[in-house]
CSV table of C-alpha atoms in Angstrom, one decimal:
chain,number,residue,atom,x,y,z
B,13,MET,CA,-0.2,153.4,-59.9
B,14,ASN,CA,2.9,153.9,-58.8
B,15,VAL,CA,2.9,153.4,-55.4
B,16,PRO,CA,5.8,151.1,-54.1
B,17,SER,CA,4.6,148.3,-52.4
B,18,VAL,CA,3.9,148.4,-49.1
B,19,PRO,CA,3.9,146.5,-45.9
B,20,SER,CA,0.7,145.7,-44.5
B,21,ALA,CA,-0.3,146.6,-41.2
B,22,SER,CA,-3.8,145.5,-38.7
B,23,ALA,CA,-4.9,148.5,-37.2
B,24,ALA,CA,-3.6,146.9,-33.4
B,25,GLU,CA,-0.6,147.0,-35.1
B,26,LEU,CA,-0.9,150.7,-36.4
B,27,ALA,CA,-2.3,152.1,-33.6
B,28,LEU,CA,0.8,150.1,-31.4
B,29,ARG,CA,3.2,151.6,-33.4
B,30,SER,CA,1.7,154.7,-32.7
B,31,ILE,CA,1.9,154.5,-28.9
B,32,ALA,CA,5.4,153.6,-29.6
B,33,LEU,CA,5.7,156.9,-31.6
B,34,ARG,CA,4.3,159.3,-28.8
B,35,GLY,CA,5.8,162.5,-28.1
B,36,THR,CA,6.9,163.0,-30.9
B,37,ALA,CA,6.0,164.7,-34.3
B,38,VAL,CA,5.3,161.7,-36.7
B,39,TYR,CA,3.2,161.7,-40.1
B,40,GLY,CA,2.1,158.2,-41.8
B,41,ALA,CA,-0.2,157.7,-44.4
B,42,TYR,CA,-2.3,154.4,-44.1
B,43,LEU,CA,-4.2,153.1,-47.2
B,44,ALA,CA,-7.1,151.1,-47.9
B,45,ALA,CA,-10.3,150.8,-50.0
B,46,SER,CA,-11.9,154.0,-50.6
B,47,GLY,CA,-15.0,151.8,-49.0
B,48,GLU,CA,-12.0,150.6,-46.1
B,49,ILE,CA,-11.5,153.6,-45.2
B,50,ASP,CA,-14.5,154.2,-42.6
B,51,THR,CA,-14.0,151.1,-40.7
B,52,ALA,CA,-9.9,151.8,-40.9
B,53,ILE,CA,-10.6,154.7,-38.6
B,54,GLU,CA,-12.8,153.1,-36.9
B,55,GLU,CA,-10.8,150.3,-36.0
B,56,LEU,CA,-7.6,152.8,-35.4
B,57,ASP,CA,-9.5,155.0,-32.9
B,58,GLU,CA,-10.6,151.8,-30.5
B,59,GLU,CA,-7.5,149.9,-30.8
B,60,LEU,CA,-6.0,153.2,-29.5
B,61,GLU,CA,-8.6,153.6,-26.6
B,62,ALA,CA,-8.1,150.3,-25.9
B,63,LEU,CA,-3.5,150.7,-25.7
B,64,ASP,CA,-4.7,153.9,-23.0
B,65,ARG,CA,-7.9,155.4,-21.8
B,66,SER,CA,-6.0,158.4,-21.6
B,67,ILE,CA,-5.3,159.4,-25.3
B,68,GLN,CA,-7.0,161.9,-26.5
B,69,SER,CA,-7.0,161.4,-31.0
B,70,ALA,CA,-9.3,163.5,-33.6
B,71,THR,CA,-10.3,162.4,-36.5
B,72,VAL,CA,-10.6,165.0,-39.5
B,73,ARG,CA,-12.8,164.3,-42.6
B,74,PRO,CA,-11.5,168.1,-44.6
B,75,ARG,CA,-12.8,167.9,-48.3
B,76,THR,CA,-10.2,170.2,-49.5
B,77,GLY,CA,-6.3,170.4,-48.6
B,78,GLU,CA,-6.8,174.2,-47.4
B,79,GLN,CA,-9.9,172.3,-45.0
B,80,LEU,CA,-7.3,170.3,-43.5
B,81,ILE,CA,-5.1,173.4,-43.0
B,82,ALA,CA,-7.7,175.0,-41.3
B,83,ASP,CA,-8.7,171.8,-39.4
B,84,LEU,CA,-5.7,170.8,-37.2
B,85,ALA,CA,-5.3,174.4,-36.7
B,86,ALA,CA,-8.7,173.8,-34.5
B,87,THR,CA,-7.4,170.5,-32.5
B,88,SER,CA,-5.4,170.0,-30.4
B,89,ALA,CA,-5.5,166.3,-29.6
B,90,GLU,CA,-1.7,164.0,-29.6
B,91,PHE,CA,-3.9,161.6,-32.4
B,92,VAL,CA,-5.1,162.7,-35.8
B,93,PHE,CA,-6.6,160.7,-38.0
B,94,VAL,CA,-7.0,162.6,-41.5
B,95,ASP,CA,-9.5,161.2,-43.8
B,96,ALA,CA,-7.9,162.2,-47.0
B,97,ARG,CA,-9.9,160.0,-49.4
B,98,LEU,CA,-10.9,163.0,-51.3
B,99,PHE,CA,-7.7,164.7,-51.4
B,100,VAL,CA,-6.3,164.8,-55.5
B,101,ALA,CA,-3.2,166.8,-56.9
B,102,LEU,CA,-4.1,169.7,-56.1
B,103,ASP,CA,-4.8,169.1,-52.6
B,104,TRP,CA,-1.6,167.0,-51.9
B,105,GLY,CA,0.6,169.6,-53.9
B,106,LEU,CA,-1.1,172.6,-51.5
B,107,LEU,CA,0.0,171.0,-48.5
B,108,ASP,CA,3.4,170.7,-50.1
B,109,ARG,CA,3.9,174.4,-50.7
B,110,ARG,CA,2.3,174.8,-47.0
B,111,ARG,CA,3.7,172.1,-45.1
B,112,SER,CA,4.6,173.7,-42.2
B,113,SER,CA,0.9,174.4,-41.4
B,114,LEU,CA,0.7,171.1,-41.0
B,115,ALA,CA,3.2,171.1,-38.0
B,116,HIS,CA,1.5,169.3,-35.0
B,117,ALA,CA,2.9,168.0,-32.1
B,118,GLY,CA,1.7,164.1,-32.3
B,119,VAL,CA,1.4,161.7,-34.3
B,120,LEU,CA,-1.0,162.0,-37.5
B,121,ILE,CA,-2.0,159.5,-39.8
B,122,LEU,CA,-3.5,160.5,-43.8
B,123,ILE,CA,-5.6,157.8,-44.3
B,124,THR,CA,-6.5,157.7,-48.1
B,125,THR,CA,-6.7,155.8,-50.9
B,126,PHE,CA,-4.2,153.6,-52.7
B,127,SER,CA,-4.7,155.8,-56.1
B,128,SER,CA,-4.4,159.2,-54.0
B,129,PHE,CA,-1.7,158.4,-51.8
B,130,ASP,CA,0.1,158.0,-55.5
B,131,GLU,CA,-1.3,161.3,-56.4
B,132,LEU,CA,0.5,162.7,-53.3
B,133,MET,CA,3.8,160.5,-54.2
B,134,GLN,CA,3.3,162.6,-57.6
B,135,SER,CA,3.2,166.1,-56.5
B,136,ALA,CA,4.5,166.5,-52.7
B,137,PRO,CA,8.0,165.2,-52.7
B,138,ASN,CA,8.6,166.8,-49.3
B,139,LEU,CA,5.4,165.8,-47.8
B,140,ALA,CA,6.3,161.6,-49.0
B,141,SER,CA,10.1,162.3,-47.2
B,142,TRP,CA,8.4,163.1,-44.2
B,143,LEU,CA,6.2,159.8,-44.8
B,144,GLY,CA,9.2,158.4,-44.8
B,145,ALA,CA,9.0,154.5,-43.8
B,146,GLN,CA,5.8,155.4,-41.4
B,147,VAL,CA,3.4,154.0,-44.7
B,148,PHE,CA,1.0,150.9,-44.0
B,149,ALA,CA,-1.5,149.3,-46.0
B,150,TYR,CA,-4.9,148.4,-44.1
B,151,VAL,CA,-5.1,144.9,-43.5
B,152,ARG,CA,-8.4,143.5,-41.9
B,153,ASP,CA,-7.3,142.4,-38.3
B,154,GLY,CA,-7.2,138.3,-38.5
B,155,ALA,CA,-6.9,137.9,-41.6
B,156,GLY,CA,-4.9,134.7,-41.0
B,157,VAL,CA,-8.0,133.3,-39.6
B,158,GLU,CA,-8.5,131.2,-42.5
B,159,VAL,CA,-5.0,129.2,-42.2
B,160,ALA,CA,-5.8,129.4,-37.9
B,161,ARG,CA,-8.6,127.3,-38.6
B,162,ALA,CA,-7.4,125.0,-41.0
B,163,ARG,CA,-4.5,124.0,-38.9
B,164,ARG,CA,-6.0,124.1,-36.2
B,165,LEU,CA,-9.2,121.4,-36.6
B,166,ASP,CA,-6.0,119.3,-37.9
B,167,ALA,CA,-4.0,119.1,-34.9
B,168,LEU,CA,-7.5,118.2,-33.2
B,169,ARG,CA,-8.0,115.8,-35.5
B,170,THR,CA,-4.8,114.1,-35.0
B,171,TRP,CA,-4.9,114.9,-31.7
B,172,ALA,CA,-8.1,113.3,-31.0
B,173,SER,CA,-8.1,110.4,-33.7
B,174,LYS,CA,-11.6,111.5,-35.2
B,175,SER,CA,-12.9,112.7,-38.3
B,176,ASP,CA,-15.1,115.8,-38.1
B,177,ALA,CA,-18.1,114.0,-39.0
B,178,ASP,CA,-17.5,111.8,-35.6
B,179,ILE,CA,-18.0,114.7,-33.5
B,180,ILE,CA,-20.7,116.2,-35.0
B,181,HIS,CA,-22.6,112.8,-34.5
B,182,ALA,CA,-21.1,112.8,-31.2
B,183,ALA,CA,-22.5,116.0,-30.4
B,184,GLU,CA,-26.0,115.3,-31.8
B,185,ASP,CA,-26.3,112.1,-29.9
B,186,GLY,CA,-25.1,113.7,-27.0
B,187,THR,CA,-22.1,112.2,-26.2
B,188,LEU,CA,-19.4,113.9,-27.1
B,189,PRO,CA,-17.5,114.5,-24.1
B,190,ARG,CA,-17.2,118.2,-22.5
B,191,ASP,CA,-13.6,119.1,-22.4
B,192,PRO,CA,-12.7,122.5,-24.1
B,193,GLU,CA,-11.4,121.3,-26.8
B,194,PHE,CA,-14.5,119.7,-28.3
B,195,ALA,CA,-15.9,122.9,-27.2
B,196,GLU,CA,-13.1,124.6,-30.2
B,197,TRP,CA,-13.9,122.1,-32.3
B,198,LEU,CA,-17.8,122.6,-33.0
B,199,VAL,CA,-16.8,126.5,-33.1
B,200,LEU,CA,-14.2,125.6,-36.0
B,201,LEU,CA,-17.1,123.4,-37.8
B,202,GLY,CA,-19.6,126.4,-37.9
B,203,ARG,CA,-21.6,124.3,-35.1
B,204,GLY,CA,-22.3,126.3,-32.2
B,205,ASP,CA,-25.3,125.2,-31.9
B,206,LEU,CA,-24.2,121.3,-30.8
B,207,LEU,CA,-22.2,124.0,-27.9
B,208,GLY,CA,-25.3,122.9,-25.1
B,209,PRO,CA,-25.6,120.8,-22.5
B,210,ARG,CA,-26.0,117.4,-24.2
B,211,GLY,CA,-26.1,118.6,-27.7
B,212,SER,CA,-29.4,120.9,-26.7
M,105,MET,CA,-18.1,112.2,0.0
M,106,SER,CA,-18.9,114.7,-2.8
M,107,LEU,CA,-17.1,117.8,-3.7
M,108,ASP,CA,-20.7,119.3,-5.1
M,109,ALA,CA,-20.4,122.3,-2.3
M,110,VAL,CA,-17.4,123.0,-3.5
M,111,GLN,CA,-17.9,122.7,-7.3
M,112,LYS,CA,-21.3,124.6,-6.7
M,113,HIS,CA,-19.5,127.7,-5.3
M,114,GLU,CA,-17.1,127.7,-8.3
M,115,ILE,CA,-19.2,127.9,-10.4
M,116,ALA,CA,-21.7,130.2,-9.0
M,117,ARG,CA,-19.2,133.0,-9.5
M,118,VAL,CA,-20.8,135.8,-12.0
M,119,LEU,CA,-18.2,137.2,-14.2
M,120,GLU,CA,-18.0,140.6,-15.6
M,121,LEU,CA,-16.7,139.8,-19.2
M,122,PRO,CA,-17.2,142.0,-22.0
M,123,SER,CA,-20.1,142.1,-24.4
M,124,ARG,CA,-18.5,141.3,-27.5
M,125,ALA,CA,-15.7,138.9,-28.0
M,126,ARG,CA,-13.6,141.1,-30.4
M,127,VAL,CA,-13.0,143.4,-27.2
M,128,LEU,CA,-12.0,140.6,-25.2
M,129,HIS,CA,-9.8,139.4,-27.6
M,130,ARG,CA,-8.3,143.2,-27.6
M,131,GLU,CA,-8.1,143.4,-23.8
M,132,LEU,CA,-6.6,139.7,-23.8
M,133,ARG,CA,-4.4,140.3,-26.2
M,134,ASN,CA,-3.2,143.8,-25.1
M,135,ALA,CA,-2.8,142.5,-21.8
M,136,LEU,CA,0.3,140.6,-23.9
M,137,VAL,CA,1.6,143.3,-25.0
M,138,PHE,CA,2.1,146.1,-22.4
M,139,ALA,CA,3.6,142.6,-20.7
M,140,SER,CA,6.0,142.0,-23.3
M,141,ASN,CA,6.7,145.9,-23.2
M,142,ALA,CA,7.3,145.6,-19.5
M,143,LYS,CA,10.3,142.6,-20.3
M,144,LYS,CA,8.0,140.0,-18.2
M,145,LEU,CA,7.5,137.8,-21.1
M,146,TRP,CA,10.0,137.1,-24.1
M,147,THR,CA,7.4,136.8,-27.1
M,148,PRO,CA,7.3,139.8,-28.9
M,149,PRO,CA,4.6,142.6,-29.3
M,150,ASP,CA,4.3,141.6,-33.2
M,151,LYS,CA,4.6,138.0,-32.4
M,152,ILE,CA,1.9,138.2,-30.4
M,153,HIS,CA,-0.5,140.0,-32.9
M,154,GLN,CA,0.0,136.6,-35.6
M,155,LEU,CA,-0.6,134.5,-32.0
M,156,VAL,CA,-3.3,135.8,-30.1
M,157,GLN,CA,-6.3,135.2,-32.6
M,158,LEU,CA,-10.0,135.6,-32.6
M,159,LEU,CA,-11.9,132.7,-34.4
M,160,PRO,CA,-15.4,133.5,-35.3
M,161,GLU,CA,-18.3,130.6,-35.8
M,162,LEU,CA,-17.9,130.0,-39.9
M,163,PRO,CA,-17.7,129.0,-42.5
M,164,GLN,CA,-20.5,131.4,-43.4
M,165,GLN,CA,-22.9,128.8,-45.7
M,166,ILE,CA,-22.7,127.1,-42.6
M,167,ALA,CA,-23.6,130.0,-40.1
M,168,GLN,CA,-26.3,131.3,-42.8
M,169,GLU,CA,-27.8,127.8,-43.0
M,170,LEU,CA,-27.9,128.3,-38.7
M,171,GLN,CA,-29.6,131.5,-39.0
M,172,GLU,CA,-32.2,130.3,-41.1
M,173,ARG,CA,-33.1,127.5,-39.1
M,174,GLU,CA,-32.2,130.0,-35.8
M,175,LEU,CA,-30.0,128.3,-34.6
M,176,ARG,CA,-26.9,130.8,-34.9
M,177,ASP,CA,-25.8,132.1,-31.5
M,178,GLY,CA,-22.4,133.3,-31.9
M,179,ALA,CA,-19.9,131.5,-30.6
M,180,PHE,CA,-16.5,132.4,-30.9
M,181,CYS,CA,-12.9,131.1,-29.9
M,182,ILE,CA,-9.8,133.2,-29.0
M,183,VAL,CA,-6.9,131.4,-29.0
M,184,GLY,CA,-3.3,132.5,-27.7
M,185,GLY,CA,0.0,130.0,-29.6
M,186,GLU,CA,-0.9,127.5,-31.7
M,187,LYS,CA,-2.9,124.2,-30.8
M,188,ASN,CA,0.0,121.9,-28.8
M,189,GLN,CA,-1.4,118.9,-27.0
M,190,GLY,CA,2.4,117.0,-27.2
M,191,ARG,CA,3.5,119.4,-25.4
M,192,ASP,CA,6.6,120.6,-27.9
M,193,PRO,CA,8.4,123.3,-27.2
M,194,ASN,CA,9.2,124.3,-30.9
M,195,ILE,CA,5.6,124.9,-31.7
M,196,ALA,CA,3.6,128.8,-31.4
M,197,HIS,CA,3.5,129.4,-28.0
M,198,LEU,CA,3.5,132.8,-25.5
M,199,ALA,CA,7.3,132.6,-23.5
M,200,ARG,CA,7.7,134.4,-20.3
M,201,SER,CA,10.8,135.9,-19.2
M,202,ASP,CA,11.7,132.9,-16.8
M,203,GLY,CA,11.6,130.4,-19.6
M,204,ALA,CA,8.1,129.3,-18.3
M,205,TRP,CA,5.9,129.0,-21.4
M,206,PHE,CA,1.7,128.8,-22.7
M,207,ASP,CA,-0.7,128.2,-24.4
M,208,PHE,CA,-4.7,128.8,-24.2
M,209,SER,CA,-8.4,128.4,-26.2
M,210,ILE,CA,-11.3,130.3,-25.2
M,211,THR,CA,-14.7,129.3,-26.1
M,212,VAL,CA,-17.6,132.3,-25.5
M,213,ARG,CA,-20.7,133.5,-26.6
M,214,GLU,CA,-22.1,136.2,-27.4
M,215,ARG,CA,-25.5,136.7,-25.5
M,216,GLY,CA,-26.5,139.1,-23.3
M,217,LYS,CA,-25.2,142.2,-21.8
M,218,TRP,CA,-21.9,140.0,-20.7
M,219,LEU,CA,-20.1,136.8,-23.0
M,220,ASP,CA,-21.2,133.4,-21.8
M,221,LEU,CA,-17.8,131.8,-20.9
M,222,LEU,CA,-18.5,128.2,-22.2
M,223,ALA,CA,-15.4,126.3,-22.1
M,224,TYR,CA,-11.2,127.2,-21.5
M,225,ASP,CA,-8.0,125.6,-21.4
M,226,PHE,CA,-5.0,128.1,-20.5
M,227,GLU,CA,-2.0,125.6,-19.6
M,228,ILE,CA,1.7,126.6,-18.8
M,229,ARG,CA,5.1,124.8,-19.1
M,230,PHE,CA,7.5,125.6,-16.0
M,231,PRO,CA,11.4,125.5,-16.3
M,232,PRO,CA,13.3,122.3,-14.6
M,233,GLY,CA,13.1,123.1,-10.9
M,234,MET,CA,9.5,124.9,-10.4
M,235,GLY,CA,8.5,121.9,-8.7
M,236,MET,CA,6.0,120.6,-11.4
M,237,PRO,CA,6.3,120.4,-15.1
M,238,PHE,CA,2.9,122.2,-16.3
M,239,LEU,CA,-0.3,123.4,-14.3
M,240,ARG,CA,-3.5,123.5,-16.9
M,241,PHE,CA,-7.0,125.1,-15.9
M,242,ASP,CA,-9.5,124.0,-17.4
M,243,LEU,CA,-13.4,124.7,-18.0
M,244,ASN,CA,-15.6,122.1,-19.5
M,245,LEU,CA,-18.5,122.3,-21.6
M,246,PRO,CA,-22.2,122.5,-18.8
M,247,ALA,CA,-23.3,119.2,-18.3
M,248,HIS,CA,-19.6,117.4,-18.9
M,249,ARG,CA,-19.2,113.9,-17.0
M,250,ASN,CA,-16.4,115.7,-14.8
M,251,GLU,CA,-19.4,117.9,-13.9
M,252,GLU,CA,-20.9,115.4,-12.4
M,253,ARG,CA,-17.6,114.0,-10.9
M,254,ASP,CA,-18.4,118.2,-9.1
M,255,MET,CA,-15.4,119.0,-11.6
M,256,ARG,CA,-16.5,121.3,-14.4
M,257,SER,CA,-13.8,123.8,-13.3
M,258,HIS,CA,-11.1,122.2,-12.4
M,259,SER,CA,-6.4,122.4,-12.7
M,260,HIS,CA,-4.6,119.8,-13.6
M,261,LEU,CA,-1.5,120.1,-11.0
M,262,GLY,CA,1.3,118.2,-13.9
M,263,CYS,CA,-0.3,115.6,-14.3
M,264,GLU,CA,-2.9,115.0,-17.6
M,265,ASP,CA,-5.0,112.6,-15.6
M,266,ILE,CA,-5.6,113.7,-12.5
M,267,LEU,CA,-8.1,116.9,-11.3
M,268,SER,CA,-8.3,119.4,-8.7
M,269,PRO,CA,-10.8,121.7,-8.0
M,270,ALA,CA,-10.5,125.2,-9.6
M,271,PRO,CA,-12.1,128.5,-8.8
M,272,LEU,CA,-13.8,129.9,-12.0
M,273,MET,CA,-11.6,132.6,-12.7
M,274,THR,CA,-11.8,135.4,-16.2
M,275,PRO,CA,-9.4,134.9,-19.4
M,276,GLN,CA,-8.0,138.1,-17.8
M,277,GLU,CA,-7.3,136.8,-14.0
M,278,ILE,CA,-5.9,133.6,-15.9
M,279,LEU,CA,-3.8,135.6,-17.6
M,280,ALA,CA,-2.6,138.2,-15.0
M,281,LEU,CA,-2.0,134.5,-13.4
M,282,PHE,CA,0.6,133.1,-15.9
M,283,ILE,CA,2.2,136.9,-16.4
M,284,ASP,CA,2.9,138.1,-12.9
M,285,GLU,CA,2.7,134.9,-11.1
M,286,LEU,CA,3.7,131.8,-10.9
M,287,ARG,CA,6.8,133.0,-11.0
M,288,TRP,CA,10.1,132.0,-8.5
M,289,PRO,CA,10.4,134.5,-5.6
M,290,GLU,CA,12.7,137.0,-6.5
M,291,ASP,CA,13.5,137.3,-2.9
M,292,ARG,CA,13.7,133.5,-1.9
M,293,LYS,CA,16.3,131.5,-3.0
M,294,ARG,CA,15.9,128.1,-4.6
M,295,ARG,CA,15.7,125.0,-1.8
M,296,ASP,CA,17.7,122.3,-2.8
M,297,PRO,CA,14.7,119.3,-3.3
M,298,THR,CA,14.4,116.4,0.2
M,299,ASP,CA,15.8,112.6,-0.7
M,300,PHE,CA,11.6,112.0,-1.1
M,301,GLU,CA,11.8,114.5,-4.1
M,302,VAL,CA,14.9,112.9,-5.7
M,303,ARG,CA,13.9,109.4,-5.7
M,304,TRP,CA,10.5,110.7,-6.5
M,305,PHE,CA,11.9,112.6,-9.4
M,306,GLU,CA,14.4,109.3,-10.3
M,307,GLN,CA,11.9,106.4,-10.4
M,308,THR,CA,9.2,108.9,-12.5
M,309,HIS,CA,12.2,108.6,-15.1
M,310,LEU,CA,12.2,105.2,-14.4
M,311,LEU,CA,8.6,104.7,-15.1
M,312,ALA,CA,9.1,106.8,-18.2
M,313,ARG,CA,11.6,104.5,-19.3
M,314,ARG,CA,9.9,101.3,-19.0
C-alpha cells in the first residue's frame, strides 16, 4: 500500500474542521476500514447536525465514478459525504479526467478504504492535489478511554488512600460514602450495579 | 431547624436530559467548543476534544458478567479535565479567558426517556481578587449522609468542609454558569477590599502557615 501515513481524526474532530471550512469549496477524504465506513458516515452526520442543526448534508453511495457525477448534479446540499469504498482505479481515473464535473459549492468528503485511496493516489493525481491536506484516517471517538480510565482510577486511589477492593466492599456493605468521586470510581471499575442507594 | 423542605424542593426538579450518554457528552463538548470559538475559553477546540471524554462502564468482561446477572444498567461517566483534588494548575483542565479554570465529572445511567443523573462535581477555581478561591457544585448519590443532613445537592463556597444547599442543575446549565456567568462584570470597577477582608485574608494566610 502506498498511502502515506495520514493524521487521525474522530468524526467529531472532522465535523469541527468541516464547519470551519464552511463557505468554501473544499474536498477531503476520510479513510476507514470497509466495515467502519457506515459508522464513520453516521457519526460524521450526527456530529455535524449537533454543531449546527440548520446544516444541510447529503450522503451518496455511488457504485461507480460515473454515478457519482450524476449524484452530485442532483444534490444541492452544503455538505456531501460520498461513500466511495467501491471505487477502483478506473473510477478514480474517470473522476480525475472529468474533475470539473465534481465542482461543488461546499464541503465534499470522500469516505473510502485505505486500498481504494491508494488507487486514487496512483490514478488521479489532480484529484489528489485537490484533497491536499484534508485527508484523515477515521478513529473511533473515545479511542483514549482506557488510558483515561486508568489515570483517573490512579488519582482516586491516591486521593482516598484506598484500593479498588476497599471501595467495592464498602459499596456492597452499604457503607461507601455517596460523594460523586465514589460514583465515578464504581463506574470506572465496571460496578455501576452498586450505585443504587445503600448498594442495592 | 431542618433544611429538609429546602432539599426536597431542590431534588424534586425534573431534569430533561437526553436519553443517551453519548448525546449529553456531545452537547457538553460542543458547548465548550463554541465557547472557545467565541474566545470565552482559552482552551482550543482540539484540546477540548481530548479533555471531554465519555467513559462507559467497562471492562467488557465485568459488564458481561453483570449482564448475565441482569444487573448491568448502562452507567457512564462524562469527564472534563483530569481528576484534580489538589487543585494543581499544572494538571490538564478547561481554562476560561479571565484566568479562571475548571473541571467536572458526571455520573449518569441510561434508563428510560431521560438520562438518570446520579452524581456530579463541577469545580471552578477563580483568579485572585474574585473573593473566593473556588466554587464547587456537588450532587451526591442518593441516600448519602449529606442527604440525611438535607444536602444531597450542595455547593462548596471556597471551603472544602462547609456545605451550602444548591439547586439541582443540568450539566448544561452548570457549564453555562461557568462559561458565561461567575465573571467580574465588565461594567463594574473592582472595589478595594474592606479592612475586614484584608485582615481576614492575612489571618487565613497565618493559619495556613501553622
